[in-house]
C-alpha positions as a printed NumPy array, in Angstrom:
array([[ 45.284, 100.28 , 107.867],
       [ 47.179,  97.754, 109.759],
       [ 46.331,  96.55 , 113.713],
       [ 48.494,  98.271, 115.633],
       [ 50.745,  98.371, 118.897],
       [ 49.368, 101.173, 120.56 ],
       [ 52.042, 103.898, 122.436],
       [ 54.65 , 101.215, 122.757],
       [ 55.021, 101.001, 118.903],
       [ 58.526, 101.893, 117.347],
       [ 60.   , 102.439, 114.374],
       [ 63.583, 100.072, 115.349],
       [ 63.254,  97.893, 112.805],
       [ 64.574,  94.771, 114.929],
       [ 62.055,  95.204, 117.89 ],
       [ 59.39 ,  94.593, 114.511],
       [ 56.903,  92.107, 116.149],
       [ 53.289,  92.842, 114.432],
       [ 52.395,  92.685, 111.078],
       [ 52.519,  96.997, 110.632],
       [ 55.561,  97.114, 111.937],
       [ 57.299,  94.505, 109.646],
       [ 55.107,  96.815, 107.153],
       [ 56.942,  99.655, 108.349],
       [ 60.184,  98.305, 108.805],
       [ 60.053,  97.201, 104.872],
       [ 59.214, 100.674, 103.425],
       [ 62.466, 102.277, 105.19 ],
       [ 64.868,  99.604, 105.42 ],
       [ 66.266,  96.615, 103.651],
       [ 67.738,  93.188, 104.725],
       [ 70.739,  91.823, 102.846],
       [ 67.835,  89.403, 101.297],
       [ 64.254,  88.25 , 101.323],
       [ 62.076,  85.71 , 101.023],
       [ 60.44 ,  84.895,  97.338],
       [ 56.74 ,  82.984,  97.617],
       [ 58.588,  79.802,  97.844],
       [ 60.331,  81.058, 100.575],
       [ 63.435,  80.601,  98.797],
       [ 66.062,  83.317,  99.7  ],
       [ 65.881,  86.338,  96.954],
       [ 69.262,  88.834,  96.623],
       [ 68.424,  92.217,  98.102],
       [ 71.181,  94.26 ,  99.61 ],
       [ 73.124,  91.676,  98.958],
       [ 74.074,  91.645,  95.283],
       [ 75.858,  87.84 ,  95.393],
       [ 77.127,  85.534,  98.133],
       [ 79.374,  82.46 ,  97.498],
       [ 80.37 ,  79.684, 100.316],
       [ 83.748,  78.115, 100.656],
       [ 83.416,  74.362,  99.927],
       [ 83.321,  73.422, 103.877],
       [ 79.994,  75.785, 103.793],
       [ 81.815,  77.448, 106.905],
       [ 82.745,  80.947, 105.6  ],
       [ 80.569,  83.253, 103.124],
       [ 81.703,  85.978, 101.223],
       [ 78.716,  88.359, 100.567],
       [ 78.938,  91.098,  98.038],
       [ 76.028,  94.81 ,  98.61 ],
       [ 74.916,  96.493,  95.782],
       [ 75.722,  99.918,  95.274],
       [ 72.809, 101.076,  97.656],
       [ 72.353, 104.265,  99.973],
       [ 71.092, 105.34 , 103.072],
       [ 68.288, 108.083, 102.852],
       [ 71.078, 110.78 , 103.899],
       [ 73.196, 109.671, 100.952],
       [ 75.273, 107.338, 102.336],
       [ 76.702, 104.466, 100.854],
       [ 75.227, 101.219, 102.395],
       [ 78.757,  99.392, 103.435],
       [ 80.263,  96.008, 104.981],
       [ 80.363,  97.883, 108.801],
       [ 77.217,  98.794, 108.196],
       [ 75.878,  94.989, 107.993],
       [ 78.197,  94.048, 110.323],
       [ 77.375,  96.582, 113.183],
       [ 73.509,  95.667, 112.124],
       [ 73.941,  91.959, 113.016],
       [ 75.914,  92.772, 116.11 ],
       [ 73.333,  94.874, 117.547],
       [ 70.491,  91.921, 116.733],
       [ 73.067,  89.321, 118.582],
       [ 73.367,  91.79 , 121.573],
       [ 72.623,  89.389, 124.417],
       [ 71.102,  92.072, 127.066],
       [ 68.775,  92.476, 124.206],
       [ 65.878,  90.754, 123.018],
       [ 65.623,  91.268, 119.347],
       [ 63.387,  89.158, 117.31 ],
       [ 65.959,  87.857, 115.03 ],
       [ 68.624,  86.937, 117.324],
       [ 68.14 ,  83.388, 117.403],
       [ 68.186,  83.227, 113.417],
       [ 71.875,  84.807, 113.34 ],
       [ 73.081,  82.551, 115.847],
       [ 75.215,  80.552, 113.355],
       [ 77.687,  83.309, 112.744],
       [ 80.944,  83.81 , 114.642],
       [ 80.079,  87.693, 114.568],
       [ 83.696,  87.937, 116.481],
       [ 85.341,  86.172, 113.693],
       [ 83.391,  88.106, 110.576],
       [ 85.084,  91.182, 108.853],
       [ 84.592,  93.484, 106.394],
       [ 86.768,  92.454, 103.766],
       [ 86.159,  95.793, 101.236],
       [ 83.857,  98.662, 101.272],
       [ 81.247,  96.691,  99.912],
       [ 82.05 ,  92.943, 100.779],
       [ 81.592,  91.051, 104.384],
       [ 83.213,  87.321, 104.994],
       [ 80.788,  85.669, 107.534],
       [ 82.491,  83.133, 109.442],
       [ 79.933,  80.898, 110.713],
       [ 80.385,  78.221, 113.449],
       [ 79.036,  75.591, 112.096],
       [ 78.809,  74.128, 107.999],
       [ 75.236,  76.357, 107.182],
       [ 74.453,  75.152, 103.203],
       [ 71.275,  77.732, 103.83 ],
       [ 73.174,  80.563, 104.895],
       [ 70.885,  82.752, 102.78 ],
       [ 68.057,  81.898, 104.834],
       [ 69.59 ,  83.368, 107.476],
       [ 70.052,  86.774, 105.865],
       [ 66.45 ,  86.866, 104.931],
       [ 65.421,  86.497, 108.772],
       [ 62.153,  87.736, 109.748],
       [ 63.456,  91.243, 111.284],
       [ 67.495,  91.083, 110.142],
       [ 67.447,  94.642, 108.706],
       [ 70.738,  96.74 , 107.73 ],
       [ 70.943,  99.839, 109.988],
       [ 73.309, 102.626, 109.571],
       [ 76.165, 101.771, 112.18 ],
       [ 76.308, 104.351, 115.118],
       [ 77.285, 103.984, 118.525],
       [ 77.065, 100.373, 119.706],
       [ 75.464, 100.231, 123.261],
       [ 74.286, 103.522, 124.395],
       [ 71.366, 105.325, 124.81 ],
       [ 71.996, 107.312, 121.345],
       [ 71.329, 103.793, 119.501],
       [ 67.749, 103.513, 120.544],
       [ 66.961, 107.542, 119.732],
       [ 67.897, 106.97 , 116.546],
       [ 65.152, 105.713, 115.454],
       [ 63.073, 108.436, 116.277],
       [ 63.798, 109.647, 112.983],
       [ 64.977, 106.57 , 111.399],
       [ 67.422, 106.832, 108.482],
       [ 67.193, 103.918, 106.451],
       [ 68.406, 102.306, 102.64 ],
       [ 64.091, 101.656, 101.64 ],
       [ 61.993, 102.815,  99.142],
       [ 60.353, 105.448, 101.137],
       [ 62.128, 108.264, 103.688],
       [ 61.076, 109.015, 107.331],
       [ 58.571, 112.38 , 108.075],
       [ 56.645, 111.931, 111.082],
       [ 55.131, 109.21 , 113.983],
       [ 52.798, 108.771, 116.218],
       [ 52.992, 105.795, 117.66 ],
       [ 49.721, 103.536, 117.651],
       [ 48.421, 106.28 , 115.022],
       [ 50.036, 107.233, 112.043],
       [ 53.196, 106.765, 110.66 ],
       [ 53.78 , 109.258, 107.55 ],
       [ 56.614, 108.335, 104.885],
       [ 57.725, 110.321, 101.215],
       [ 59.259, 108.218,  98.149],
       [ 62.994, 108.026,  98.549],
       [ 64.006, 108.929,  95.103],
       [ 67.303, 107.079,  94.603],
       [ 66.258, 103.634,  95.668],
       [ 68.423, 101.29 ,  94.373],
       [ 65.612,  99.276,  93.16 ],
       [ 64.088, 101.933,  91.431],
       [ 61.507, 104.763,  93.044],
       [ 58.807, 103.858,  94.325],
       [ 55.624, 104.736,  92.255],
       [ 53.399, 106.287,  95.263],
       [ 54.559, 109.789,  95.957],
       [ 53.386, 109.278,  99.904],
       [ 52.183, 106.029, 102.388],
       [ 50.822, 106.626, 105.485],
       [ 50.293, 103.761, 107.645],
       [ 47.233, 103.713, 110.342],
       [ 46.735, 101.651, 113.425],
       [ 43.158, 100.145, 113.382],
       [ 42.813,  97.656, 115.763],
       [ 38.841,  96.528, 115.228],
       [ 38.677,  94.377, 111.86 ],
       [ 35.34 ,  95.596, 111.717],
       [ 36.846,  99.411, 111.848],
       [ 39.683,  98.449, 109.002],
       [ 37.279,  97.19 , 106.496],
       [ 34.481,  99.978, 107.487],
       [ 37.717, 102.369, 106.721],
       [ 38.074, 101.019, 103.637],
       [ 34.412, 100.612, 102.417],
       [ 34.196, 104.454, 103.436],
       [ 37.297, 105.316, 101.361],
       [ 39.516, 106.764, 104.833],
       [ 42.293, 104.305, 103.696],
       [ 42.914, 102.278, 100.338],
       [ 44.177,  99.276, 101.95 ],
       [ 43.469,  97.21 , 104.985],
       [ 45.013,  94.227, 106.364],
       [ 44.021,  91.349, 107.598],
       [ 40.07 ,  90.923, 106.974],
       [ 38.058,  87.757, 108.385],
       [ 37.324,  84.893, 105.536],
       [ 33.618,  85.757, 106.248],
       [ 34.411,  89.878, 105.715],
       [ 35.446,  88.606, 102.509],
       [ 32.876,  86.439, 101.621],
       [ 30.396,  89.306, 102.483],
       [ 32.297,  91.777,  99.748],
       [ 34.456,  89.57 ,  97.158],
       [ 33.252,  90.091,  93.707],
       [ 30.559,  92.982,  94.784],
       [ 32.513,  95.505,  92.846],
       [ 32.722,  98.272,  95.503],
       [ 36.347,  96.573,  97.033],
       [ 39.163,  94.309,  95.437],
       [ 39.568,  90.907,  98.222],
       [ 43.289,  89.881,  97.447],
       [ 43.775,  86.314,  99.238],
       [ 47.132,  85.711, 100.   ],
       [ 47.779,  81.536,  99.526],
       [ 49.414,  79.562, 102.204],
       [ 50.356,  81.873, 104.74 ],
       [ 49.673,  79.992, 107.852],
       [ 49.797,  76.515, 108.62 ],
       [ 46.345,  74.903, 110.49 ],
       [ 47.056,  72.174, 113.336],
       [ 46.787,  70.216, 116.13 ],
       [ 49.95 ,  69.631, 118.049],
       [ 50.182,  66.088, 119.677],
       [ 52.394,  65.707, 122.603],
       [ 54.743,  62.014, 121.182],
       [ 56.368,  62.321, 124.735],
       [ 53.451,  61.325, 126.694],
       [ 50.236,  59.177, 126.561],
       [ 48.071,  58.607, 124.513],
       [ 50.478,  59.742, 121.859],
       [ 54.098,  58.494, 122.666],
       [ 52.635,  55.687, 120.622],
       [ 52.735,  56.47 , 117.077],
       [ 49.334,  54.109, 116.168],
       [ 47.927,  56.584, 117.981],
       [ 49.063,  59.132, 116.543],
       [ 48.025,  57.818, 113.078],
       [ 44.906,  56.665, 114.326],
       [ 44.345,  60.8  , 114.752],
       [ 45.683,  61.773, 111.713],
       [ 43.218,  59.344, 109.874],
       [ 40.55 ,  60.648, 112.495],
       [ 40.4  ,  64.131, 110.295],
       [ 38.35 ,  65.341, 107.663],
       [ 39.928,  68.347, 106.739],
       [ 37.679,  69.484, 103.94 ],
       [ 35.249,  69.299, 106.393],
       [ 37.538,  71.787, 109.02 ],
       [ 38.804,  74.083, 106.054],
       [ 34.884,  74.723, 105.255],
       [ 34.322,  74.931, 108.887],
       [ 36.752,  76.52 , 110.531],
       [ 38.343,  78.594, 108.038],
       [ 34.569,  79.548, 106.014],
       [ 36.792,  77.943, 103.259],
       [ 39.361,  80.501, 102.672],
       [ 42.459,  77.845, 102.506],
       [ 43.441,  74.651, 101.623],
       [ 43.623,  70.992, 103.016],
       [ 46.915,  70.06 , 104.213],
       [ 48.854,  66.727, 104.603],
       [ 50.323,  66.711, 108.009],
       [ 53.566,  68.709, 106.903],
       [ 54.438,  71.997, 107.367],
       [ 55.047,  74.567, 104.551],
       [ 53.232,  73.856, 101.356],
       [ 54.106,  75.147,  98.226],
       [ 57.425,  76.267,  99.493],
       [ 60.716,  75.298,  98.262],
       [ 61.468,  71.691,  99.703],
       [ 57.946,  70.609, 100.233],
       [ 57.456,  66.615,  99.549],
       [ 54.556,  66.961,  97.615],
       [ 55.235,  63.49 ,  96.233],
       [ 53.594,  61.941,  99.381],
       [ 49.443,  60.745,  98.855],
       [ 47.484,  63.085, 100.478],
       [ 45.46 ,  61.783, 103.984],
       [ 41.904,  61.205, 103.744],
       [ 39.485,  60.322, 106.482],
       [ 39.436,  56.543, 107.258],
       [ 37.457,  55.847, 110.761],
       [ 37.599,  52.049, 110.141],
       [ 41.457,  52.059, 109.963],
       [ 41.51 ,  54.677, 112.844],
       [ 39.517,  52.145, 114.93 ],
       [ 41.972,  49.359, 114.078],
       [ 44.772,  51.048, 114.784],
       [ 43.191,  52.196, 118.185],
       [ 42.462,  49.281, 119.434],
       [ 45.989,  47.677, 118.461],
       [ 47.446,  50.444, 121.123],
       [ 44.66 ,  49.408, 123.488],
       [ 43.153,  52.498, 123.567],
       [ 39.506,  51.584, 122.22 ],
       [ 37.661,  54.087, 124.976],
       [ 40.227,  57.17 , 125.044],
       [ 39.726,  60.052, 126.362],
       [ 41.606,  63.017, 125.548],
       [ 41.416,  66.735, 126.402],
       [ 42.097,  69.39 , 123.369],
       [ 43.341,  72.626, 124.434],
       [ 42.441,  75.511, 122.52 ],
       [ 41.332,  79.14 , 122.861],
       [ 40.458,  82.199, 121.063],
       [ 43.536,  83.248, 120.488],
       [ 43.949,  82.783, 116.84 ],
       [ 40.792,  82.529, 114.161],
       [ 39.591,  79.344, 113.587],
       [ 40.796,  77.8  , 116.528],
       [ 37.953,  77.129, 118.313],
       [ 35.713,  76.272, 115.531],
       [ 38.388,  73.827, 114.526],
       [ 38.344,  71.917, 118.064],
       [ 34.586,  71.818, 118.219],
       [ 34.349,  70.053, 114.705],
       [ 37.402,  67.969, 115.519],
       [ 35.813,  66.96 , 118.664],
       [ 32.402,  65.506, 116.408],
       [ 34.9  ,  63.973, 114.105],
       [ 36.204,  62.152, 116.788],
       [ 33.177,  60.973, 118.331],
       [ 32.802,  58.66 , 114.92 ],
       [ 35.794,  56.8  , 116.141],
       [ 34.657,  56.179, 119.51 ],
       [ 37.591,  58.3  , 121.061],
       [ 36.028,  61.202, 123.769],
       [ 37.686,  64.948, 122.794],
       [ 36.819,  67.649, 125.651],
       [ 37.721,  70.755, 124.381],
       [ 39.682,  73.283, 127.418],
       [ 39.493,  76.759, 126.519],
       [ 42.414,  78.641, 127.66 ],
       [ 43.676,  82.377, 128.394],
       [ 44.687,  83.879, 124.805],
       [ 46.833,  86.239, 126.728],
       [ 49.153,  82.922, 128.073],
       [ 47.748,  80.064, 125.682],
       [ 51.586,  80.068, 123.613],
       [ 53.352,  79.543, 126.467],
       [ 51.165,  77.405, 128.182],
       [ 50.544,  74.89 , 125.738],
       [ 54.303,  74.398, 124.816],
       [ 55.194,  72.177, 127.869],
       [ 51.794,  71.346, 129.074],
       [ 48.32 ,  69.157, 128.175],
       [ 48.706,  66.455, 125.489],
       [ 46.831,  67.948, 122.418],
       [ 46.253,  71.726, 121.305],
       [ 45.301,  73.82 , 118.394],
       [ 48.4  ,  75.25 , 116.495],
       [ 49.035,  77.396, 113.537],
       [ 53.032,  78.521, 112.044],
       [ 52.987,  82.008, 109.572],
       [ 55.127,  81.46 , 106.729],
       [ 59.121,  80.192, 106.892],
       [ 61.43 ,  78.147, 105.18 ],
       [ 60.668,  74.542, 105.887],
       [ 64.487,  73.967, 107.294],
       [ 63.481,  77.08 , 109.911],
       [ 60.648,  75.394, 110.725],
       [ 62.562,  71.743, 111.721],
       [ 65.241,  73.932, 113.179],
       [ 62.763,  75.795, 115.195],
       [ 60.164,  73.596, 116.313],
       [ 61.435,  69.936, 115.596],
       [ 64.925,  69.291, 116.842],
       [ 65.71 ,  68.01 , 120.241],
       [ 67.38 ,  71.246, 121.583],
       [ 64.525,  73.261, 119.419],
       [ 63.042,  76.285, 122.24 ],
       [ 59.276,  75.778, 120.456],
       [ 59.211,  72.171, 120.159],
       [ 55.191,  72.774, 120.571],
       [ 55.254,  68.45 , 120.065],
       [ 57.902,  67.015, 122.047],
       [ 59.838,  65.24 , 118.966],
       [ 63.271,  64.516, 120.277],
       [ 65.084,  62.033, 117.969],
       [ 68.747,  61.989, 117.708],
       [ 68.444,  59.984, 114.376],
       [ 66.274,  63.073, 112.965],
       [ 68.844,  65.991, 114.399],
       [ 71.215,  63.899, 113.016],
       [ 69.475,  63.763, 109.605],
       [ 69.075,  67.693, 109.634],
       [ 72.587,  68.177, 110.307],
       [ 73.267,  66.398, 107.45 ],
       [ 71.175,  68.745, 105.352],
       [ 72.958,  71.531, 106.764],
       [ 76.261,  70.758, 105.808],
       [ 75.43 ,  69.389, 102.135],
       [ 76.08 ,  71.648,  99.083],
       [ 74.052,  70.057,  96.848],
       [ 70.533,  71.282,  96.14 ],
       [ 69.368,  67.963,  95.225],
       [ 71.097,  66.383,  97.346],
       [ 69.464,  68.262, 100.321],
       [ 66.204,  68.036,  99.219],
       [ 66.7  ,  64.525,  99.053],
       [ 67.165,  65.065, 102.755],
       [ 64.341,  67.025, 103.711],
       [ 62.227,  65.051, 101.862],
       [ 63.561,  62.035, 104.005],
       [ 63.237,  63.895, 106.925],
       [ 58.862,  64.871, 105.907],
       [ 58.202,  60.787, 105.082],
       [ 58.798,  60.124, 108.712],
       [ 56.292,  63.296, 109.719],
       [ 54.384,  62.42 , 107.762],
       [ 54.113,  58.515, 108.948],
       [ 54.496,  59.669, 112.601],
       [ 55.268,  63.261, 113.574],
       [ 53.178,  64.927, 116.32 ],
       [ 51.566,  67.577, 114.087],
       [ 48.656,  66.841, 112.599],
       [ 48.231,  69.575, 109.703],
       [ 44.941,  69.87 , 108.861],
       [ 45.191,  73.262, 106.389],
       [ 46.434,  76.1  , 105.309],
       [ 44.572,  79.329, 105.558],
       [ 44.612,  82.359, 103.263],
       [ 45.653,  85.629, 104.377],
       [ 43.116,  88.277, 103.586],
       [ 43.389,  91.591, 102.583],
       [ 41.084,  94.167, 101.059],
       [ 42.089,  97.241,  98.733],
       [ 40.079,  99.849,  96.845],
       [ 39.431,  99.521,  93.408],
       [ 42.125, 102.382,  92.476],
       [ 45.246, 100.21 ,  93.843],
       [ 46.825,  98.622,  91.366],
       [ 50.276,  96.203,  91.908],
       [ 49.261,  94.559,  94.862],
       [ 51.039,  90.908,  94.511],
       [ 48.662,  87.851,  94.794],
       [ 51.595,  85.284,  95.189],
       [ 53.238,  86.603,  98.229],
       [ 52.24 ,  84.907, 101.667],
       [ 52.335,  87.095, 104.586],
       [ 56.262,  87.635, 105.806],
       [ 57.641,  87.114, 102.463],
       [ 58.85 ,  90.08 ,  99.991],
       [ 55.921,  91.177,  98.024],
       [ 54.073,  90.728, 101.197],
       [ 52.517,  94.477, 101.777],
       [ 55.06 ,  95.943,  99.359],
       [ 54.406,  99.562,  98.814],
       [ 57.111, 100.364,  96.449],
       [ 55.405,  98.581,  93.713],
       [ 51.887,  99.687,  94.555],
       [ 49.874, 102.156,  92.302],
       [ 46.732, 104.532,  92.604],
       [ 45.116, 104.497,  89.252]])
């Protein structure tokens, strides 16, 4: 049971937007490769890939893989794929993450081997072919009606084979017996939309389904270790923040800024806002996950040094509005408790509730200070994305030419060590002065019957053995 998109659900595989459709997409279709728990890239259809030493051309090599009509998966076929994503009259998901390839330039070089000319040095290249939503089609015609009908009755290289759809109902799929990663162990998945939380876990408890996504850290309190349901809590799947705007008072100053980060007790908002399914974070994005700087000392309230650094910036008596809504869990628990937090400081938060339906796209240019939370990514999509000057969700207004500069740099640079070297340059200054102030990291929850065995317990939402159905067993 997954919440789902009602009638406008579909089974093209780079429209996937919600959670059940990614869940979809994976059982019948692949992406060249994937992202492991440390969001490192992991080989999928791709068997190997290899860089010239200017990082500007990559030569990746498929496994000997098939569609579910017995076709060969082949070099057109990724090619034609990644064309259809870049389409510019439409609006796939992973469009932006391809953007570094010269898709004009690339060729199929053998049956089974694409160069990628890219248009820029790319050392994380791979990252790119794990995209949220970059999956490997069959080719067919490019842009005509007969594209989109094909996925009626998809034909794809997963683990499991199309039978029937309904959209915002059920989706019915059969084992696909010459997966190249071996079959999958469950004859048949069928995959439900149930919208309600309440109805998923109610489903569940009454044995309708064996596995329901996305339960509430209190739904799991209420049934963890009660022996009638297995809770599986899914570790660092989405970041916790609040979003300070550093182009605009109070917080173009960075004492400020500090003062705030020092404001939070985040034990306090995990327990709080999260009924303490997560973790406390540090004020940088993407813990756990390959590149991290865990080096740095971890935060820790300190009001006295908060009120110091206030008053330094002349801002003894500030008053600041926190945007926030409903929109996400936790959110407005975490503004109320941040607002009390405050208070000990002297500093005045009003909390502004705002429309869930436009609170993403109204908080991205406006107000000075909002609740925020990022699913799992690599942490060099997540500068690219949200902290470079020309970055489309720059949620906090950092724009420093030094810092794009700096990412560049890690972009073009072969060496592993090297580039984390980089990155971890890159978090020190966040960390001293960037506009997020990351106060956790919540679990993702899901609940499964006692019979399912294989489902993985390292795997944060978006990442490979995220709702992987190929390796799940009924006992």
């Amino acid at each position: 049971a997954f919440a789902g998109g009602g009638a406008n659900e579909t089974l093209d595989p780079h429209l996937a937007n919600l959670f059940g459709d990614v869940a979809r997409a994976k059982a019948l279709f692949d992406k060249l490769a994937d992202y492991g728990p440390d969001l490192s890239a992991k080989p999928r259809l791709a068997a190997k890939w290899e860089s010239n030493k200017a990082l500007d051309r990559w030569k990746v090599t498929l496994r000997e893989a098939t569609f579910h009509d017995g076709k060969p998966v082949t070099a057109a076929d990724v090619l034609y794929s990644y064309r259809r994503i870049a389409d510019p009259k439409k609006a796939f998901r992973s469009k932006a993450d391809l953007e570094p390839i010269d898709l004009e330039e690339s060729r199929a070089v053998g049956k089974r081997v694409v160069e990628f000319r890219l248009k820029r040095p790319t050392a994380e290249f791979p990252h790119v072919m794990a995209a949220f939503g970059a999956y490997i089609v069959p080719e067919g015609p490019e842009g005509s009606g007969e594209d989109e009908k094909r996925f009626d009755e998809p034909v794809g290289s997963g683990p499991f084979r199309f039978v029937s759809f309904k959209p915002g109902t059920s989706t019915v799929l059969k084992r696909y017996e010459d997966y190249w990663d071996g079959a999958a162990y469950l004859d048949e998945l069928e995959f439900v939309g149930v919208n309600e939380e309440s109805a998923r876990i109610n489903a569940l408890l009454g044995g309708q389904v064996e596995y329901a996504h996305e339960l509430a850290p209190t739904t799991a309190r209420a049934h963890e270790g009660k022996g009638q349901i297995e809770i599986v809590r899914l570790k660092n799947s989405a970041m916790q923040a609040f979003a300070m705007k550093t182009d605009r008072p109070p917080f173009d100053d960075k004492r400020v800024r500090e003062a705030f980060f020092l404001i939070a007790d985040r034990e306090e908002l995990v327990k709080g806002a999260l009924s303490g399914a997560g973790e406390k974070g540090n004020d940088l994005f993407g813990k756990g996950y390959e590149n991290y700087a865990d080096d740095l000392p971890q935060r820790e309230q300190d009001l006295d040094r908060a009120r110091e650094l206030l008053k330094k910036a002349g801002a003894e008596d500030l008053k600041v509005t926190l945007d926030t809504s409903d929109v996400a869990a936790g959110f407005t628990e975490a503004a109320g408790i941040f607002r009390d937090q405050a208070a000990k400081a002297g500093v005045t938060v009003k909390v502004r509730q705002g429309d869930p339906d436009s609170y993403w796209s109204d908080i991205l240019d406006s107000g000075t200070l909002c609740s925020y939370r990022s699913g799992a990514m690599p942490i060099g999509t997540h500068i690219s994305q949200r902290l470079l000057t020309g970055s489309t969700t720059n949620a906090t207004k950092w724009q420093h030419k030094d810092f794009d500069a700096l990412y560049r740099e890690a972009q073009s640079t072969a060496d592993d060590s090297a580039r984390a070297d980089l990155y971890a340059r890159m978090q020190r200054r966040l960390h001293a002065e960037g506009g997020f102030l990351v106060w956790g990291f919540a679990d993702w929850i899901v609940g499964t019957a006692k019979k399912v065995g294989g489902v993985a317990r390292e795997a944060p939402a978006n990442t490979l053995d995220w709702a992987r159905f190929d390796k799940v067993w009924l006992a």
